[in-house]
Tab-separated table of C-alpha atoms in Angstrom:
chain	number	residue	atom	x	y	z
A	1	MET	CA	-8.612	-15.400	-7.095
A	2	SER	CA	-5.963	-18.374	-6.757
A	3	ALA	CA	-3.090	-17.833	-4.258
A	4	VAL	CA	-1.281	-20.342	-6.140
A	5	ALA	CA	2.251	-18.270	-7.764
A	6	GLY	CA	1.643	-17.577	-11.347
A	7	SER	CA	-2.144	-18.112	-11.510
A	8	LEU	CA	-3.453	-14.988	-12.976
A	9	GLU	CA	-6.469	-15.558	-14.988
A	10	ASP	CA	-9.036	-14.563	-12.342
A	11	VAL	CA	-7.543	-10.772	-11.961
A	12	PRO	CA	-10.068	-8.223	-12.693
A	13	ASN	CA	-9.292	-5.351	-15.074
A	14	LEU	CA	-8.936	-2.655	-12.730
A	15	THR	CA	-7.133	-0.229	-14.997
A	16	PRO	CA	-7.870	3.199	-14.193
A	17	GLY	CA	-9.824	5.494	-16.502
A	18	PRO	CA	-7.917	8.245	-18.116
A	19	ASP	CA	-9.527	10.976	-15.645
A	20	GLU	CA	-9.126	8.575	-12.452
A	21	ARG	CA	-6.387	8.641	-10.071
A	22	PRO	CA	-4.994	4.893	-9.252
A	23	LYS	CA	-5.790	4.414	-5.525
A	24	VAL	CA	-3.195	3.423	-3.036
A	25	LEU	CA	-3.183	1.844	0.665
A	26	GLU	CA	-0.331	3.103	2.504
A	27	PHE	CA	0.457	1.102	5.603
A	28	PHE	CA	2.858	2.179	8.208
A	29	ALA	CA	2.269	5.945	6.882
A	30	GLY	CA	3.891	7.847	9.390
A	31	ILE	CA	3.418	11.585	8.504
A	32	GLY	CA	2.725	11.044	5.008
A	33	LEU	CA	5.845	11.218	2.915
A	34	ALA	CA	5.488	8.334	0.939
A	35	ARG	CA	2.032	9.963	0.218
A	36	LEU	CA	3.681	12.885	-1.090
A	37	GLY	CA	5.560	11.447	-3.714
A	38	LEU	CA	2.670	8.879	-4.768
A	39	GLU	CA	0.515	12.034	-5.257
A	40	ALA	CA	2.711	13.921	-7.059
A	41	ALA	CA	3.008	11.243	-9.367
A	42	GLY	CA	-0.800	11.119	-10.192
A	43	PHE	CA	-1.805	8.534	-7.289
A	44	GLU	CA	-4.144	8.843	-4.412
A	45	VAL	CA	-3.694	7.406	-1.111
A	46	SER	CA	-7.491	6.542	-0.292
A	47	TRP	CA	-6.722	4.757	2.896
A	48	ALA	CA	-3.564	4.845	5.594
A	49	ASN	CA	-2.619	3.190	8.600
A	50	ASP	CA	-0.005	3.906	11.664
A	51	TYR	CA	0.170	3.186	15.198
A	52	GLU	CA	1.683	6.565	16.462
A	53	PRO	CA	-0.488	9.094	17.477
A	54	ALA	CA	1.954	11.973	17.296
A	55	LYS	CA	2.825	10.913	13.584
A	56	PHE	CA	-1.043	11.481	12.732
A	57	GLU	CA	-1.218	14.756	14.286
A	58	MET	CA	1.684	15.772	11.768
A	59	TYR	CA	-0.041	14.088	8.932
A	60	LYS	CA	-3.449	15.398	10.159
A	61	LYS	CA	-1.679	19.058	9.841
A	62	GLN	CA	-0.267	18.513	6.410
A	63	PHE	CA	-3.303	17.123	4.630
A	64	GLU	CA	-6.344	19.180	4.773
A	65	ASN	CA	-8.538	16.137	3.943
A	66	ALA	CA	-6.768	14.101	7.104
A	67	ASP	CA	-10.169	14.027	8.944
A	68	LYS	CA	-12.010	12.680	6.348
A	69	HIS	CA	-9.232	10.815	4.944
A	70	ASN	CA	-9.371	7.117	6.224
A	71	TYR	CA	-6.523	7.215	8.280
A	72	VAL	CA	-6.408	4.265	11.303
A	73	VAL	CA	-4.524	5.064	14.256
A	74	GLY	CA	-3.345	1.498	15.715
A	75	ASP	CA	-1.171	-1.367	15.819
A	76	ILE	CA	-1.579	-2.901	12.135
A	77	HIS	CA	-2.259	-6.107	14.151
A	78	SER	CA	-5.596	-4.552	15.113
A	79	VAL	CA	-6.335	-4.035	11.244
A	80	SER	CA	-8.949	-5.797	9.559
A	81	VAL	CA	-9.357	-6.610	5.908
A	82	ASP	CA	-12.981	-5.129	6.475
A	83	GLN	CA	-11.409	-1.631	6.982
A	84	LEU	CA	-9.780	-1.724	3.641
A	85	PRO	CA	-11.419	-0.259	0.512
A	86	LYS	CA	-11.596	-2.255	-2.333
A	87	ASN	CA	-10.635	-0.505	-5.289
A	88	ALA	CA	-6.773	0.117	-4.653
A	89	THR	CA	-4.299	-0.675	-7.360
A	90	VAL	CA	-1.336	-0.168	-5.297
A	91	ALA	CA	-0.735	-1.014	-1.457
A	92	TRP	CA	2.644	0.563	-0.013
A	93	ALA	CA	4.289	-0.366	2.876
A	94	SER	CA	7.362	1.358	4.631
A	95	SER	CA	7.539	-1.338	7.318
A	96	PRO	CA	9.136	-1.089	10.738
A	97	CYS	CA	13.234	-1.427	10.103
A	98	THR	CA	13.963	-1.603	13.684
A	99	ASP	CA	14.796	-5.304	13.591
A	100	LEU	CA	16.709	-5.139	9.923
A	101	SER	CA	18.786	-1.979	10.093
A	102	LEU	CA	22.648	-2.233	10.915
A	103	ALA	CA	21.904	0.232	13.715
A	104	GLY	CA	19.278	-1.978	15.172
A	105	SER	CA	18.827	-5.509	16.592
A	106	ARG	CA	19.369	-7.423	13.342
A	107	GLY	CA	16.551	-10.144	14.714
A	108	GLY	CA	15.106	-10.098	11.450
A	109	LEU	CA	11.262	-10.133	10.011
A	110	GLN	CA	10.473	-12.714	12.633
A	111	SER	CA	11.537	-9.812	15.347
A	112	GLY	CA	10.301	-7.047	17.187
A	113	GLU	CA	8.701	-4.558	15.031
A	114	SER	CA	9.760	-5.676	11.702
A	115	MET	CA	7.367	-8.777	12.406
A	116	ALA	CA	4.638	-6.298	11.014
A	117	PHE	CA	5.235	-7.168	7.518
A	118	TRP	CA	3.725	-10.378	8.013
A	119	HIS	CA	0.149	-8.815	8.972
A	120	PHE	CA	0.400	-6.733	6.052
A	121	VAL	CA	0.804	-10.062	3.421
A	122	LYS	CA	-2.005	-11.275	5.570
A	123	LEU	CA	-4.316	-8.568	4.819
A	124	LEU	CA	-3.189	-8.523	0.861
A	125	ALA	CA	-4.008	-12.477	1.122
A	126	GLU	CA	-7.445	-11.662	2.624
A	127	LEU	CA	-8.293	-8.994	-0.207
A	128	GLU	CA	-8.706	-12.114	-2.250
A	129	GLU	CA	-10.026	-10.628	-5.748
A	130	ASP	CA	-9.913	-7.053	-4.347
A	131	ARG	CA	-6.058	-7.737	-4.093
A	132	PRO	CA	-3.805	-4.625	-5.330
A	133	ARG	CA	-1.990	-5.146	-8.691
A	134	ILE	CA	0.913	-3.354	-7.204
A	135	ALA	CA	2.342	-4.255	-3.787
A	136	VAL	CA	5.547	-2.137	-2.466
A	137	LEU	CA	7.764	-2.843	0.113
A	138	GLU	CA	10.387	0.010	1.388
A	139	ASN	CA	12.676	-0.704	3.969
A	140	VAL	CA	16.552	-0.730	5.023
A	141	VAL	CA	18.887	-2.025	2.588
A	142	GLY	CA	19.728	-4.303	5.311
A	143	LEU	CA	17.244	-6.235	4.535
A	144	ALA	CA	18.955	-7.930	1.527
A	145	SER	CA	21.583	-9.378	4.124
A	146	SER	CA	19.513	-10.320	7.026
A	147	HIS	CA	19.967	-13.826	8.216
A	148	GLY	CA	22.227	-14.307	5.181
A	149	GLY	CA	19.452	-13.169	2.694
A	150	ASP	CA	16.861	-15.674	4.216
A	151	ASP	CA	14.511	-12.557	5.084
A	152	LEU	CA	14.448	-10.827	1.824
A	153	THR	CA	13.882	-14.608	0.274
A	154	ALA	CA	10.801	-15.328	3.025
A	155	ALA	CA	9.565	-11.808	1.857
A	156	ILE	CA	9.767	-12.557	-1.833
A	157	LYS	CA	8.248	-15.903	-1.293
A	158	ALA	CA	5.051	-14.047	0.510
A	159	PHE	CA	4.617	-11.946	-2.404
A	160	ASN	CA	4.954	-14.900	-4.947
A	161	SER	CA	2.278	-17.053	-2.847
A	162	LEU	CA	-0.366	-14.319	-3.420
A	163	GLY	CA	0.155	-14.409	-7.307
A	164	TYR	CA	3.034	-11.405	-7.251
A	165	SER	CA	6.115	-11.545	-9.440
A	166	VAL	CA	8.813	-9.343	-7.670
A	167	ASP	CA	11.570	-6.673	-8.394
A	168	VAL	CA	13.946	-5.421	-6.002
A	169	LEU	CA	16.095	-2.349	-6.483
A	170	THR	CA	18.009	0.386	-4.345
A	171	ILE	CA	17.824	3.977	-4.554
A	172	ASP	CA	19.680	6.186	-2.469
A	173	ALA	CA	17.996	9.825	-1.370
A	174	ARG	CA	21.298	11.534	-2.533
A	175	ARG	CA	20.381	11.182	-6.337
A	176	PHE	CA	17.650	13.875	-4.984
A	177	VAL	CA	18.690	15.680	-2.158
A	178	PRO	CA	22.127	16.193	0.131
A	179	GLN	CA	21.580	13.506	2.133
A	180	SER	CA	23.102	9.698	2.482
A	181	ARG	CA	19.809	7.476	2.112
A	182	PRO	CA	19.806	4.418	0.508
A	183	ARG	CA	16.825	2.480	0.857
A	184	LEU	CA	15.600	-0.973	-0.702
A	185	PHE	CA	11.986	-1.444	-2.974
A	186	VAL	CA	10.576	-4.553	-3.192
A	187	VAL	CA	8.376	-4.100	-6.156
A	188	ALA	CA	5.622	-6.818	-6.450
A	189	SER	CA	3.248	-6.808	-9.605
A	190	LEU	CA	0.506	-9.139	-10.380
A	191	GLU	CA	1.720	-8.617	-14.112
A	192	THR	CA	5.094	-8.769	-15.327
A	193	PRO	CA	6.480	-5.517	-16.863
A	194	LEU	CA	6.819	-5.837	-20.478
A	195	SER	CA	10.579	-4.544	-21.059
A	196	ALA	CA	13.330	-6.631	-18.865
A	197	ASP	CA	16.683	-5.254	-17.680
A	198	GLU	CA	18.669	-8.059	-16.970
A	199	LYS	CA	22.217	-6.877	-16.283
A	200	PRO	CA	23.518	-5.482	-12.884
A	201	ASN	CA	23.340	-1.640	-12.651
A	202	GLU	CA	23.452	1.156	-10.034
A	203	LEU	CA	19.609	0.153	-9.515
A	204	ARG	CA	20.322	-3.589	-8.803
A	205	PRO	CA	23.985	-3.673	-7.627
A	206	ALA	CA	25.765	-7.236	-7.727
A	207	PHE	CA	24.504	-7.851	-4.031
A	208	LEU	CA	20.888	-8.408	-5.243
A	209	GLN	CA	21.617	-10.616	-8.008
A	210	SER	CA	21.405	-13.927	-6.298
A	211	PHE	CA	17.671	-12.929	-5.490
A	212	PHE	CA	17.136	-13.166	-9.065
A	213	ALA	CA	19.111	-15.796	-9.728
A	214	ASP	CA	17.403	-18.279	-7.378
A	215	PRO	CA	14.883	-20.463	-9.469
A	216	SER	CA	12.894	-21.047	-6.649
A	217	LEU	CA	11.751	-17.550	-6.630
A	218	ARG	CA	9.434	-15.652	-9.247
A	219	THR	CA	11.124	-12.612	-10.013
A	220	HIS	CA	11.373	-9.839	-12.963
A	221	ARG	CA	13.632	-6.706	-13.463
A	222	ALA	CA	11.759	-3.813	-15.216
A	223	ALA	CA	13.761	-1.707	-17.769
A	224	LEU	CA	13.773	1.358	-15.729
A	225	PRO	CA	15.467	5.042	-16.993
A	226	ALA	CA	18.842	5.799	-15.248
A	227	PRO	CA	18.331	7.791	-12.050
A	228	PRO	CA	19.987	10.979	-11.394
A	229	PRO	CA	23.650	10.926	-10.185
A	230	ILE	CA	24.548	10.978	-6.853
A	231	MET	CA	24.913	14.671	-5.233
A	232	THR	CA	28.141	15.375	-3.872
A	233	THR	CA	27.210	18.768	-2.717
A	234	GLY	CA	24.185	20.702	-1.414
A	235	LEU	CA	23.988	20.654	2.576
A	236	SER	CA	25.285	24.108	2.735
A	237	ASP	CA	22.119	25.318	0.185
A	238	THR	CA	19.790	23.374	2.460
A	239	VAL	CA	20.436	24.674	5.821
A	240	GLU	CA	18.297	27.011	7.969
A	241	GLN	CA	19.667	30.313	7.710
A	242	MET	CA	19.983	31.922	11.515
A	243	GLY	CA	22.002	34.908	13.290
A	244	ASP	CA	24.896	34.409	15.120
A	245	ASP	CA	23.006	35.570	18.093
A	246	ASP	CA	20.426	32.917	17.820
A	247	SER	CA	20.050	30.622	21.250
A	248	ARG	CA	20.209	27.605	19.138
A	249	TRP	CA	23.715	27.589	18.478
A	250	TRP	CA	25.990	26.007	21.171
A	251	ASP	CA	27.684	28.039	23.854
A	252	GLY	CA	31.647	28.478	23.735
A	253	GLU	CA	32.228	25.771	26.355
A	254	ARG	CA	29.984	23.532	24.805
A	255	VAL	CA	31.855	23.780	21.297
A	256	ASN	CA	35.300	23.684	22.840
A	257	LYS	CA	34.556	20.463	24.448
A	258	PHE	CA	32.893	19.307	20.798
A	259	GLU	CA	36.435	20.326	19.344
A	260	THR	CA	38.345	18.797	22.066
A	261	SER	CA	36.705	15.122	21.348
A	262	LEU	CA	37.514	15.312	17.890
A	263	SER	CA	40.175	13.105	16.687
A	264	THR	CA	43.560	14.522	14.836
A	265	ILE	CA	42.054	13.663	11.649
A	266	GLN	CA	39.111	15.327	12.189
A	267	LEU	CA	40.492	18.328	14.024
A	268	ASP	CA	42.912	19.018	11.026
A	269	ARG	CA	39.922	19.013	8.698
A	270	VAL	CA	37.848	21.321	10.881
A	271	ASN	CA	40.828	23.578	11.267
A	272	LYS	CA	41.188	24.110	7.288
A	273	LEU	CA	37.541	24.622	7.099
A	274	LYS	CA	37.614	26.958	10.039
A	275	SER	CA	40.056	29.121	8.131
A	276	ALA	CA	38.484	29.526	4.604
A	277	GLY	CA	37.332	32.945	3.595
A	278	GLU	CA	33.544	31.825	3.343
A	279	PHE	CA	31.272	29.635	5.397
A	280	THR	CA	30.691	25.943	4.438
A	281	TYR	CA	28.497	23.638	6.349
A	282	ARG	CA	29.054	20.157	7.485
A	283	THR	CA	26.995	17.772	9.800
A	284	ALA	CA	28.457	15.634	12.587
A	285	TYR	CA	27.306	12.447	14.631
A	286	ARG	CA	28.242	11.594	18.193
A	287	ARG	CA	29.816	8.417	18.501
A	288	THR	CA	31.031	6.412	21.103
A	289	ARG	CA	34.799	5.296	20.926
A	290	ASN	CA	36.265	2.784	23.471
A	291	GLY	CA	34.044	4.089	25.939
A	292	VAL	CA	34.389	7.734	25.100
A	293	ALA	CA	31.832	9.973	23.666
A	294	THR	CA	33.545	11.666	20.375
A	295	TRP	CA	32.421	13.586	17.469
A	296	GLU	CA	32.917	12.822	13.823
A	297	VAL	CA	32.298	15.446	11.138
A	298	ARG	CA	31.257	14.282	7.769
A	299	PRO	CA	34.209	15.552	4.989
A	300	ASP	CA	31.242	16.413	2.449
A	301	ASP	CA	28.905	18.845	1.881
A	302	ILE	CA	26.177	16.208	2.485
A	303	SER	CA	24.054	15.320	5.172
A	304	GLY	CA	24.558	11.716	6.871
A	305	CYS	CA	21.553	9.375	7.084
A	306	LEU	CA	18.824	11.025	9.181
A	307	ARG	CA	17.687	8.774	11.850
A	308	THR	CA	14.997	8.374	14.613
A	309	ALA	CA	15.903	10.894	17.258
A	310	ARG	CA	15.762	8.745	20.400
A	311	GLY	CA	19.123	9.854	21.702
A	312	GLY	CA	22.296	11.864	21.213
A	313	SER	CA	23.918	9.161	19.118
A	314	SER	CA	21.308	9.495	16.841
A	315	LYS	CA	20.891	13.286	16.292
A	316	GLN	CA	22.836	15.225	13.638
A	317	ALA	CA	24.671	18.377	14.673
A	318	VAL	CA	24.887	21.087	12.017
A	319	VAL	CA	28.569	22.842	12.253
A	320	ARG	CA	29.203	26.069	10.303
A	321	LEU	CA	32.956	26.736	9.919
A	322	GLY	CA	34.563	29.844	8.025
A	323	LEU	CA	35.833	33.159	8.418
A	324	GLY	CA	38.385	31.888	11.660
A	325	ASP	CA	35.048	30.708	13.437
A	326	ILE	CA	33.182	27.999	14.102
A	327	LYS	CA	29.173	27.477	15.629
A	328	VAL	CA	27.835	24.083	15.872
A	329	ARG	CA	24.290	23.423	16.774
A	330	TRP	CA	21.631	20.443	16.413
A	331	MET	CA	19.846	20.196	13.093
A	332	THR	CA	16.605	21.604	13.002
A	333	PRO	CA	12.979	20.009	11.928
A	334	LEU	CA	12.917	22.510	8.512
A	335	GLU	CA	16.190	20.865	7.887
A	336	TYR	CA	15.182	17.494	8.294
A	337	ALA	CA	12.494	18.247	6.553
A	338	ARG	CA	14.382	19.729	3.541
A	339	LEU	CA	16.690	17.043	3.378
A	340	MET	CA	13.583	14.396	3.021
A	341	GLY	CA	12.393	16.438	0.098
A	342	ALA	CA	9.621	18.074	2.176
A	343	GLY	CA	10.648	21.524	2.748
A	344	ASP	CA	6.734	22.890	2.354
A	345	PHE	CA	5.667	20.631	5.303
A	346	ASP	CA	3.700	22.223	7.934
A	347	LEU	CA	5.779	22.029	11.007
A	348	SER	CA	3.497	24.779	12.719
A	349	ALA	CA	2.444	22.454	15.546
A	350	ALA	CA	5.092	20.228	15.512
A	351	ARG	CA	7.235	19.556	18.578
A	352	THR	CA	10.911	19.367	17.854
A	353	ASN	CA	11.522	15.917	18.807
A	354	GLN	CA	8.239	14.881	17.447
A	355	ALA	CA	9.515	16.432	14.126
A	356	LEU	CA	12.843	14.725	14.193
A	357	PHE	CA	11.557	11.518	15.296
A	358	ALA	CA	9.088	11.392	12.403
A	359	PHE	CA	11.021	12.706	9.376
A	360	GLY	CA	14.053	10.018	10.473
A	361	ASP	CA	11.581	7.205	10.214
A	362	ALA	CA	10.493	8.131	6.751
A	363	VAL	CA	10.851	7.703	3.141
A	364	ALA	CA	12.305	10.764	0.880
A	365	VAL	CA	9.600	12.096	-1.101
A	366	PRO	CA	11.354	12.502	-4.317
A	367	VAL	CA	12.425	8.726	-4.460
A	368	VAL	CA	9.047	8.012	-4.188
A	369	ARG	CA	7.996	10.364	-6.668
A	370	TRP	CA	10.670	8.598	-9.051
A	371	LEU	CA	9.823	5.439	-8.459
A	372	SER	CA	5.926	6.131	-8.992
A	373	GLU	CA	6.605	8.072	-12.322
A	374	ASN	CA	8.983	5.802	-13.752
A	375	TYR	CA	7.617	2.258	-12.570
A	376	LEU	CA	4.185	2.511	-10.717
A	377	ARG	CA	2.488	4.506	-12.662
A	378	PRO	CA	3.130	2.785	-16.100
A	379	LEU	CA	2.514	-0.518	-14.289
A	380	ALA	CA	-0.725	0.894	-13.104
A	381	GLY	CA	-1.582	2.182	-16.376
A	382	ARG	CA	-1.153	-0.969	-18.139
A	383	PRO	CA	-4.197	-2.904	-19.460
A	384	THR	CA	-4.310	-6.227	-17.393
A	385	THR	CA	-3.495	-9.028	-20.039
A	386	SER	CA	-5.866	-12.072	-21.082
A	387	ASP	CA	-5.367	-15.901	-22.625
A	388	HIS	CA	-1.485	-16.866	-22.999
A	389	SER	CA	-0.032	-13.285	-22.386
A	390	ARG	CA	-1.269	-13.532	-18.759
A	391	GLU	CA	1.462	-16.407	-18.421
A	392	VAL	CA	4.547	-15.031	-15.630
A	393	VAL	CA	7.685	-14.870	-17.079
A	394	HIS	CA	10.301	-16.497	-14.672
A	395	ASP	CA	13.810	-14.718	-14.348
A	396	GLY	CA	16.354	-16.987	-12.939
């Protein structure tokens, strides 16, 4: 297949039969949360890769066929095109965000772990006529602003060079679970969707419009249904219930230090909730302000964004308030799983920090499912076109 942008004449008809589940290559698979969402939408993950053995141990425990399932443990740079199945419809990549996140180095796609994206593109290029019809890059929203937008532009051009037209949208997991977790999705397709949605909306806000307007990029905007509204409550229904004598609750001295570190505004918020006639729950982060460790409690019944648990500042505490009392503890692996839409995930063999790290470094299951059901599956089910209808539509 030609790698020239817009040349699609040699794309084989890979439309799955009515009883066949479209196959997916799952790059940067972690513990398989993208797989859970994709397979709930009717796809089948036929190959996966991640470099962390601890994540594979959790993956293997969750998926009964993991031993037979082709999961390559190792750096993506060690993966060769010969290892990839040749009948995949989708290539999914939740690539490292370390150098793109506002909490990271902001070195961009040419820096550190985030450079792994380029080997993903290299493998797609080497697949040639076996290239999946759809490729998805999932990452933090910071990718759109990294290096003034140059990194996302470079990613779109990389997909364009392989014959893909590209859509860009953002979805917050808070539309499905009580966790604030906005993420960016770059959907690359060898065929442009028939319907278009050209106005800015909640999926493609104003800060993404410059990419669609750039005449050097081949883009499209598929018409999609409105996603569920942003959740404003739900954390209290998600927390793991435990007795007052559970050892995971902090002792009185530690709770006192927690309260002492709060600002006046924060303490007033906590005291009002503490005096209420029923229990409510909040999450809290530890911050460093002017060199002093302080705690900040969220004002709403929503979790902050789960992160990889590398230290105290990245871990969230759960605060129970009401009936004149306050209790504090670290968030549990089960709560992490529930807030990622994977409450049934098998945690029986996972160490606490192992689970917190793995879930904090993943994509929320219901977001993947919604995108797959409303975008990827209809696109995968379209017969490949022929003759003049193969012409790529340029947006911008």
